[in-house]
PDB file of C-alpha atoms in Angstrom:
ATOM      1  CA  UNK A 196      22.754 -34.200  26.907  1.00 88.00           C
ATOM      2  CA  UNK A 197      21.490 -30.630  27.339  1.00 96.00           C
ATOM      3  CA  UNK A 198      22.745 -28.110  24.801  1.00 99.00           C
ATOM      4  CA  UNK A 199      23.369 -24.383  25.196  1.00 99.00           C
ATOM      5  CA  UNK A 200      24.241 -21.931  22.430  1.00 99.00           C
ATOM      6  CA  UNK A 201      26.875 -19.392  23.465  1.00 99.00           C
ATOM      7  CA  UNK A 202      27.601 -16.275  21.449  1.00 99.00           C
ATOM      8  CA  UNK A 203      30.491 -13.875  22.005  1.00 99.00           C
ATOM      9  CA  UNK A 204      30.106 -10.530  20.244  1.00 99.00           C
ATOM     10  CA  UNK A 205      32.572  -7.665  19.864  1.00 97.00           C
ATOM     11  CA  UNK A 206      31.725  -5.671  22.994  1.00 97.00           C
ATOM     12  CA  UNK A 207      34.435  -5.242  25.599  1.00 98.00           C
ATOM     13  CA  UNK A 208      34.325  -7.954  28.252  1.00 98.00           C
ATOM     14  CA  UNK A 209      35.149 -11.019  26.173  1.00 99.00           C
ATOM     15  CA  UNK A 210      36.392 -12.665  29.359  1.00 99.00           C
ATOM     16  CA  UNK A 211      32.761 -13.055  30.489  1.00 99.00           C
ATOM     17  CA  UNK A 212      32.090 -15.387  27.578  1.00 99.00           C
ATOM     18  CA  UNK A 213      35.359 -17.230  28.030  1.00 99.00           C
ATOM     19  CA  UNK A 214      34.711 -17.789  31.731  1.00 98.00           C
ATOM     20  CA  UNK A 215      31.217 -19.121  30.983  1.00 99.00           C
ATOM     21  CA  UNK A 216      32.698 -21.578  28.485  1.00 99.00           C
ATOM     22  CA  UNK A 217      35.314 -22.659  31.031  1.00 98.00           C
ATOM     23  CA  UNK A 218      32.640 -23.406  33.623  1.00 98.00           C
ATOM     24  CA  UNK A 219      30.359 -25.212  31.169  1.00 98.00           C
ATOM     25  CA  UNK A 220      33.257 -27.292  29.814  1.00 98.00           C
ATOM     26  CA  UNK A 221      33.420 -28.928  33.245  1.00 96.00           C
ATOM     27  CA  UNK A 222      29.681 -29.664  33.287  1.00 96.00           C
ATOM     28  CA  UNK A 223      27.336 -31.989  31.432  1.00 96.00           C
ATOM     29  CA  UNK A 224      26.159 -29.118  29.198  1.00 98.00           C
ATOM     30  CA  UNK A 225      27.082 -29.346  25.516  1.00 98.00           C
ATOM     31  CA  UNK A 226      28.052 -25.881  24.257  1.00 99.00           C
ATOM     32  CA  UNK A 227      27.645 -24.603  20.709  1.00 99.00           C
ATOM     33  CA  UNK A 228      29.754 -21.490  20.131  1.00 99.00           C
ATOM     34  CA  UNK A 229      29.587 -18.519  17.772  1.00 99.00           C
ATOM     35  CA  UNK A 230      32.291 -15.841  17.881  1.00 99.00           C
ATOM     36  CA  UNK A 231      31.884 -12.734  15.741  1.00 99.00           C
ATOM     37  CA  UNK A 232      34.808 -11.289  13.818  1.00 98.00           C
ATOM     38  CA  UNK A 233      34.806  -8.236  16.092  1.00 98.00           C
ATOM     39  CA  UNK A 234      34.824 -10.547  19.127  1.00 99.00           C
ATOM     40  CA  UNK A 235      37.952 -12.288  17.847  1.00 99.00           C
ATOM     41  CA  UNK A 236      39.704  -8.924  17.814  1.00 98.00           C
ATOM     42  CA  UNK A 237      38.444  -8.131  21.311  1.00 98.00           C
ATOM     43  CA  UNK A 238      39.615 -11.498  22.663  1.00 99.00           C
ATOM     44  CA  UNK A 239      43.116 -10.921  21.284  1.00 99.00           C
ATOM     45  CA  UNK A 240      43.194  -7.346  22.592  1.00 98.00           C
ATOM     46  CA  UNK A 241      41.787  -7.946  26.087  1.00 98.00           C
ATOM     47  CA  UNK A 242      43.011 -11.435  27.031  1.00 98.00           C
ATOM     48  CA  UNK A 243      45.922 -13.834  26.660  1.00 98.00           C
ATOM     49  CA  UNK A 244      43.673 -16.409  25.002  1.00 99.00           C
ATOM     50  CA  UNK A 245      44.145 -17.547  21.407  1.00 99.00           C
ATOM     51  CA  UNK A 246      40.981 -17.868  19.324  1.00 99.00           C
ATOM     52  CA  UNK A 247      41.416 -21.599  18.813  1.00 99.00           C
ATOM     53  CA  UNK A 248      41.862 -22.096  22.552  1.00 99.00           C
ATOM     54  CA  UNK A 249      38.522 -20.380  23.175  1.00 99.00           C
ATOM     55  CA  UNK A 250      36.831 -22.453  20.473  1.00 99.00           C
ATOM     56  CA  UNK A 251      38.243 -25.635  21.975  1.00 99.00           C
ATOM     57  CA  UNK A 252      36.260 -24.986  25.160  1.00 99.00           C
ATOM     58  CA  UNK A 253      33.035 -25.660  23.233  1.00 99.00           C
ATOM     59  CA  UNK A 254      31.716 -28.921  21.851  1.00 98.00           C
ATOM     60  CA  UNK A 255      31.075 -27.250  18.481  1.00 99.00           C
ATOM     61  CA  UNK A 256      32.284 -23.884  17.149  1.00 99.00           C
ATOM     62  CA  UNK A 257      30.598 -22.347  14.098  1.00 99.00           C
ATOM     63  CA  UNK A 258      31.625 -19.895  11.397  1.00 98.00           C
ATOM     64  CA  UNK A 259      29.758 -16.610  11.900  1.00 98.00           C
ATOM     65  CA  UNK A 260      28.883 -16.589   8.172  1.00 98.00           C
ATOM     66  CA  UNK A 261      27.426 -20.116   8.135  1.00 98.00           C
ATOM     67  CA  UNK A 262      23.701 -19.357   7.984  1.00 96.00           C
ATOM     68  CA  UNK A 263      23.039 -23.007   7.151  1.00 96.00           C
ATOM     69  CA  UNK A 264      24.511 -24.300  10.437  1.00 98.00           C
ATOM     70  CA  UNK A 265      22.489 -26.646  12.650  1.00 98.00           C
ATOM     71  CA  UNK A 266      21.739 -23.893  15.174  1.00 99.00           C
ATOM     72  CA  UNK A 267      20.133 -21.734  12.464  1.00 98.00           C
ATOM     73  CA  UNK A 268      17.092 -24.028  12.503  1.00 98.00           C
ATOM     74  CA  UNK A 269      14.317 -24.304  15.044  1.00 97.00           C
ATOM     75  CA  UNK A 270      14.612 -28.081  14.764  1.00 98.00           C
ATOM     76  CA  UNK A 271      17.919 -27.843  16.660  1.00 98.00           C
ATOM     77  CA  UNK A 272      16.853 -28.445  20.253  1.00 98.00           C
ATOM     78  CA  UNK A 273      18.610 -26.542  23.020  1.00 98.00           C
ATOM     79  CA  UNK A 274      18.055 -25.038  26.452  1.00 98.00           C
ATOM     80  CA  UNK A 275      18.399 -21.643  24.837  1.00 99.00           C
ATOM     81  CA  UNK A 276      21.123 -19.145  24.053  1.00 99.00           C
ATOM     82  CA  UNK A 277      23.259 -16.529  25.757  1.00 99.00           C
ATOM     83  CA  UNK A 278      25.255 -13.758  24.103  1.00 99.00           C
ATOM     84  CA  UNK A 279      28.002 -12.757  26.516  1.00 99.00           C
ATOM     85  CA  UNK A 280      29.029 -10.037  26.076  1.00 99.00           C
ATOM     86  CA  UNK A 281      26.388  -8.612  23.759  1.00 99.00           C
ATOM     87  CA  UNK A 282      27.304  -5.507  21.769  1.00 99.00           C
ATOM     88  CA  UNK A 283      24.789  -2.796  20.929  1.00 98.00           C
ATOM     89  CA  UNK A 284      25.148  -3.778  17.266  1.00 98.00           C
ATOM     90  CA  UNK A 285      24.126  -7.358  18.064  1.00 98.00           C
ATOM     91  CA  UNK A 286      21.337  -6.117  20.328  1.00 99.00           C
ATOM     92  CA  UNK A 287      20.040  -3.983  17.453  1.00 99.00           C
ATOM     93  CA  UNK A 288      20.096  -6.922  15.052  1.00 99.00           C
ATOM     94  CA  UNK A 289      18.168  -9.089  17.512  1.00 99.00           C
ATOM     95  CA  UNK A 290      15.622  -6.400  18.394  1.00 99.00           C
ATOM     96  CA  UNK A 291      14.899  -5.848  14.703  1.00 98.00           C
ATOM     97  CA  UNK A 292      15.217  -9.491  13.497  1.00 95.00           C
ATOM     98  CA  UNK A 293      17.975  -8.467  11.087  1.00 95.00           C
ATOM     99  CA  UNK A 294      19.528 -11.876  10.485  1.00 93.00           C
ATOM    100  CA  UNK A 295      22.773 -10.802   8.826  1.00 94.00           C
ATOM    101  CA  UNK A 296      24.935 -13.489  10.450  1.00 98.00           C
ATOM    102  CA  UNK A 297      24.678 -16.755  12.370  1.00 99.00           C
ATOM    103  CA  UNK A 298      24.755 -15.061  15.769  1.00 99.00           C
ATOM    104  CA  UNK A 299      21.651 -12.987  15.058  1.00 99.00           C
ATOM    105  CA  UNK A 300      19.952 -15.819  13.193  1.00 98.00           C
ATOM    106  CA  UNK A 301      20.448 -18.249  16.083  1.00 99.00           C
ATOM    107  CA  UNK A 302      19.131 -15.640  18.523  1.00 99.00           C
ATOM    108  CA  UNK A 303      16.098 -15.016  16.320  1.00 98.00           C
ATOM    109  CA  UNK A 304      15.390 -18.755  16.118  1.00 99.00           C
ATOM    110  CA  UNK A 305      15.729 -19.038  19.897  1.00 99.00           C
ATOM    111  CA  UNK A 306      13.062 -16.356  20.321  1.00 99.00           C
ATOM    112  CA  UNK A 307      10.648 -17.727  17.733  1.00 98.00           C
ATOM    113  CA  UNK A 308      10.865 -21.180  19.301  1.00 99.00           C
ATOM    114  CA  UNK A 309      10.063 -19.593  22.706  1.00 98.00           C
ATOM    115  CA  UNK A 310      13.379 -20.649  24.239  1.00 99.00           C
ATOM    116  CA  UNK A 311      15.393 -18.577  26.676  1.00 99.00           C
ATOM    117  CA  UNK A 312      17.640 -15.896  25.199  1.00 99.00           C
ATOM    118  CA  UNK A 313      19.916 -14.035  27.628  1.00 99.00           C
ATOM    119  CA  UNK A 314      21.737 -10.908  26.477  1.00 99.00           C
ATOM    120  CA  UNK A 315      24.644  -9.669  28.598  1.00 99.00           C
ATOM    121  CA  UNK A 316      24.645  -6.179  27.114  1.00 99.00           C
ATOM    122  CA  UNK A 317      27.945  -4.407  27.817  1.00 97.00           C
ATOM    123  CA  UNK A 318      27.711  -0.662  27.179  1.00 97.00           C
ATOM    124  CA  UNK A 319      27.807   2.511  29.266  1.00 96.00           C
ATOM    125  CA  UNK A 320      26.572   5.184  29.361  1.00 98.00           C
ATOM    126  CA  UNK A 321      23.329   4.475  27.533  1.00 98.00           C
ATOM    127  CA  UNK A 322      21.296   6.837  25.381  1.00 99.00           C
ATOM    128  CA  UNK A 323      17.592   6.502  24.682  1.00 99.00           C
ATOM    129  CA  UNK A 324      18.195   4.535  21.477  1.00 99.00           C
ATOM    130  CA  UNK A 325      20.066   1.843  23.431  1.00 99.00           C
ATOM    131  CA  UNK A 326      17.310   1.679  26.037  1.00 99.00           C
ATOM    132  CA  UNK A 327      14.629   1.408  23.357  1.00 99.00           C
ATOM    133  CA  UNK A 328      16.526  -1.479  21.744  1.00 99.00           C
ATOM    134  CA  UNK A 329      16.632  -3.225  25.124  1.00 99.00           C
ATOM    135  CA  UNK A 330      12.905  -2.621  25.541  1.00 99.00           C
ATOM    136  CA  UNK A 331      12.167  -4.068  22.106  1.00 99.00           C
ATOM    137  CA  UNK A 332      14.379  -7.116  22.715  1.00 99.00           C
ATOM    138  CA  UNK A 333      12.694  -7.691  26.076  1.00 99.00           C
ATOM    139  CA  UNK A 334       9.246  -7.250  24.528  1.00 99.00           C
ATOM    140  CA  UNK A 335       9.875 -10.055  22.015  1.00 98.00           C
ATOM    141  CA  UNK A 336      11.162 -12.403  24.686  1.00 99.00           C
ATOM    142  CA  UNK A 337      14.837 -11.769  25.480  1.00 99.00           C
ATOM    143  CA  UNK A 338      16.172 -11.463  29.023  1.00 99.00           C
ATOM    144  CA  UNK A 339      18.567  -8.553  29.574  1.00 99.00           C
ATOM    145  CA  UNK A 340      21.359  -9.238  32.059  1.00 99.00           C
ATOM    146  CA  UNK A 341      23.860  -6.368  32.108  1.00 98.00           C
ATOM    147  CA  UNK A 342      27.113  -7.255  33.892  1.00 98.00           C
ATOM    148  CA  UNK A 343      26.374  -5.351  37.088  1.00 96.00           C
ATOM    149  CA  UNK A 344      28.192  -6.982  40.022  1.00 91.00           C
ATOM    150  CA  UNK A 345      26.945  -7.238  43.591  1.00 91.00           C
ATOM    151  CA  UNK A 346      29.282  -6.182  46.387  1.00 92.00           C
ATOM    152  CA  UNK A 347      27.668  -7.766  49.444  1.00 86.00           C
ATOM    153  CA  UNK A 348      29.995 -10.782  49.099  1.00 85.00           C
ATOM    154  CA  UNK A 349      33.067  -8.498  49.193  1.00 88.00           C
ATOM    155  CA  UNK A 350      34.715  -9.331  45.846  1.00 93.00           C
ATOM    156  CA  UNK A 351      38.479  -9.169  46.076  1.00 94.00           C
ATOM    157  CA  UNK A 352      39.542  -9.747  42.472  1.00 96.00           C
ATOM    158  CA  UNK A 353      38.363  -9.098  38.931  1.00 96.00           C
ATOM    159  CA  UNK A 354      37.688 -12.837  38.741  1.00 97.00           C
ATOM    160  CA  UNK A 355      35.191 -12.479  41.600  1.00 95.00           C
ATOM    161  CA  UNK A 356      33.308  -9.806  39.647  1.00 97.00           C
ATOM    162  CA  UNK A 357      33.352 -11.871  36.445  1.00 96.00           C
ATOM    163  CA  UNK A 358      32.182 -14.983  38.285  1.00 96.00           C
ATOM    164  CA  UNK A 359      29.205 -13.134  39.733  1.00 96.00           C
ATOM    165  CA  UNK A 360      27.871 -12.203  36.294  1.00 97.00           C
ATOM    166  CA  UNK A 361      28.578 -15.663  34.885  1.00 97.00           C
ATOM    167  CA  UNK A 362      26.824 -17.188  37.880  1.00 97.00           C
ATOM    168  CA  UNK A 363      23.752 -15.037  37.263  1.00 96.00           C
ATOM    169  CA  UNK A 364      23.643 -16.351  33.693  1.00 98.00           C
ATOM    170  CA  UNK A 365      23.852 -19.937  34.918  1.00 98.00           C
ATOM    171  CA  UNK A 366      21.049 -19.236  37.407  1.00 97.00           C
ATOM    172  CA  UNK A 367      18.729 -18.197  34.574  1.00 98.00           C
ATOM    173  CA  UNK A 368      19.291 -21.541  32.858  1.00 98.00           C
ATOM    174  CA  UNK A 369      18.921 -23.524  36.077  1.00 96.00           C
ATOM    175  CA  UNK A 370      22.549 -24.691  36.009  1.00 96.00           C
ATOM    176  CA  UNK A 371      24.058 -25.357  39.437  1.00 94.00           C
ATOM    177  CA  UNK A 372      27.257 -23.550  40.371  1.00 94.00           C
ATOM    178  CA  UNK A 373      29.298 -22.200  43.278  1.00 92.00           C
ATOM    179  CA  UNK A 374      30.784 -19.122  41.658  1.00 90.00           C
ATOM    180  CA  UNK A 375      29.759 -16.651  44.365  1.00 89.00           C
ATOM    181  CA  UNK A 376      28.334 -16.585  47.874  1.00 85.00           C
ATOM    182  CA  UNK A 377      24.594 -16.005  47.808  1.00 83.00           C
ATOM    183  CA  UNK A 378      22.742 -13.583  50.018  1.00 80.00           C
ATOM    184  CA  UNK A 379      21.696 -15.579  53.069  1.00 71.00           C
ATOM    185  CA  UNK A 380      24.661 -17.949  52.836  1.00 65.00           C
ATOM    186  CA  UNK A 381      26.688 -18.650  55.976  1.00 70.00           C
ATOM    187  CA  UNK A 382      29.636 -16.727  54.563  1.00 66.00           C
ATOM    188  CA  UNK A 383      27.564 -13.585  53.995  1.00 65.00           C
ATOM    189  CA  UNK A 384      25.890 -13.933  57.411  1.00 58.00           C
ATOM    190  CA  UNK A 385      29.302 -14.145  59.088  1.00 67.00           C
ATOM    191  CA  UNK A 386      30.389 -10.965  57.328  1.00 67.00           C
ATOM    192  CA  UNK A 387      27.218  -9.157  58.400  1.00 60.00           C
ATOM    193  CA  UNK A 388      27.641 -10.259  62.020  1.00 65.00           C
ATOM    194  CA  UNK A 389      31.235  -8.982  62.054  1.00 70.00           C
ATOM    195  CA  UNK A 390      29.906  -5.602  60.941  1.00 66.00           C
ATOM    196  CA  UNK A 391      27.281  -5.510  63.684  1.00 70.00           C
ATOM    197  CA  UNK A 392      24.212  -6.603  61.715  1.00 68.00           C
ATOM    198  CA  UNK A 393      21.758  -8.903  63.476  1.00 66.00           C
ATOM    199  CA  UNK A 394      20.204 -12.008  61.872  1.00 60.00           C
TER     200      UNK A 394
END
C-alpha cells in the first residue's frame, strides 16, 4: 500500500488538511499524520472538528515531539509528504533544516531522500523574508503550492474553493480525484459556450 505523510501546521486554513485526510481516507493511500500544537488550536478555533476525530482519519497519527518515530527515518518508504497548511514558521524550519520537531524532521528526511515535499504555504501579504524562505525551500527540493483557487469552474461554496487546492495537491502525487472540473472538461466547455466563447 502506498503511504503519504500529511502534516498540519498552525497556519489558518486547517480545513485544507482535514479535507485532504477525508479524501485520502476513502482511497488506497495509507496516511501518516503529524499535527503541531499550534495546529490543534487552529483546528478547534476554525472548525467543528475534535482533534481525535481528525487523527482518526489517518492510519497513524504521531506525537509532534516524537523524533524517534518511524517517519523520522529515511528507511520509512513513502510517496512523499505534504504540509497543508504550512505556516511561515514551519517553512522557515524546513528551509533551514532546523529539525526541532517531528514535522520538520520528517520534511527534512523527505527532501534528503529525494521524495516529493509539497508545502501549502498559507500567508498574505508576503514580505521579502517570506519569499526568500520559499526560494530556499524550492531550491532544496520542495514544491510550493499556495492555496490560490481558480475561478473558471465557477465555485459556489467555500467547499469548492477548498476542494480545488486539495485536488491540486493530489495531482502532484498522481492520485486520481474528481474534486473540481478541469479546464477543457465538458462542464467548463458548456459554461464557456453559454458565455459566447467558441471551442
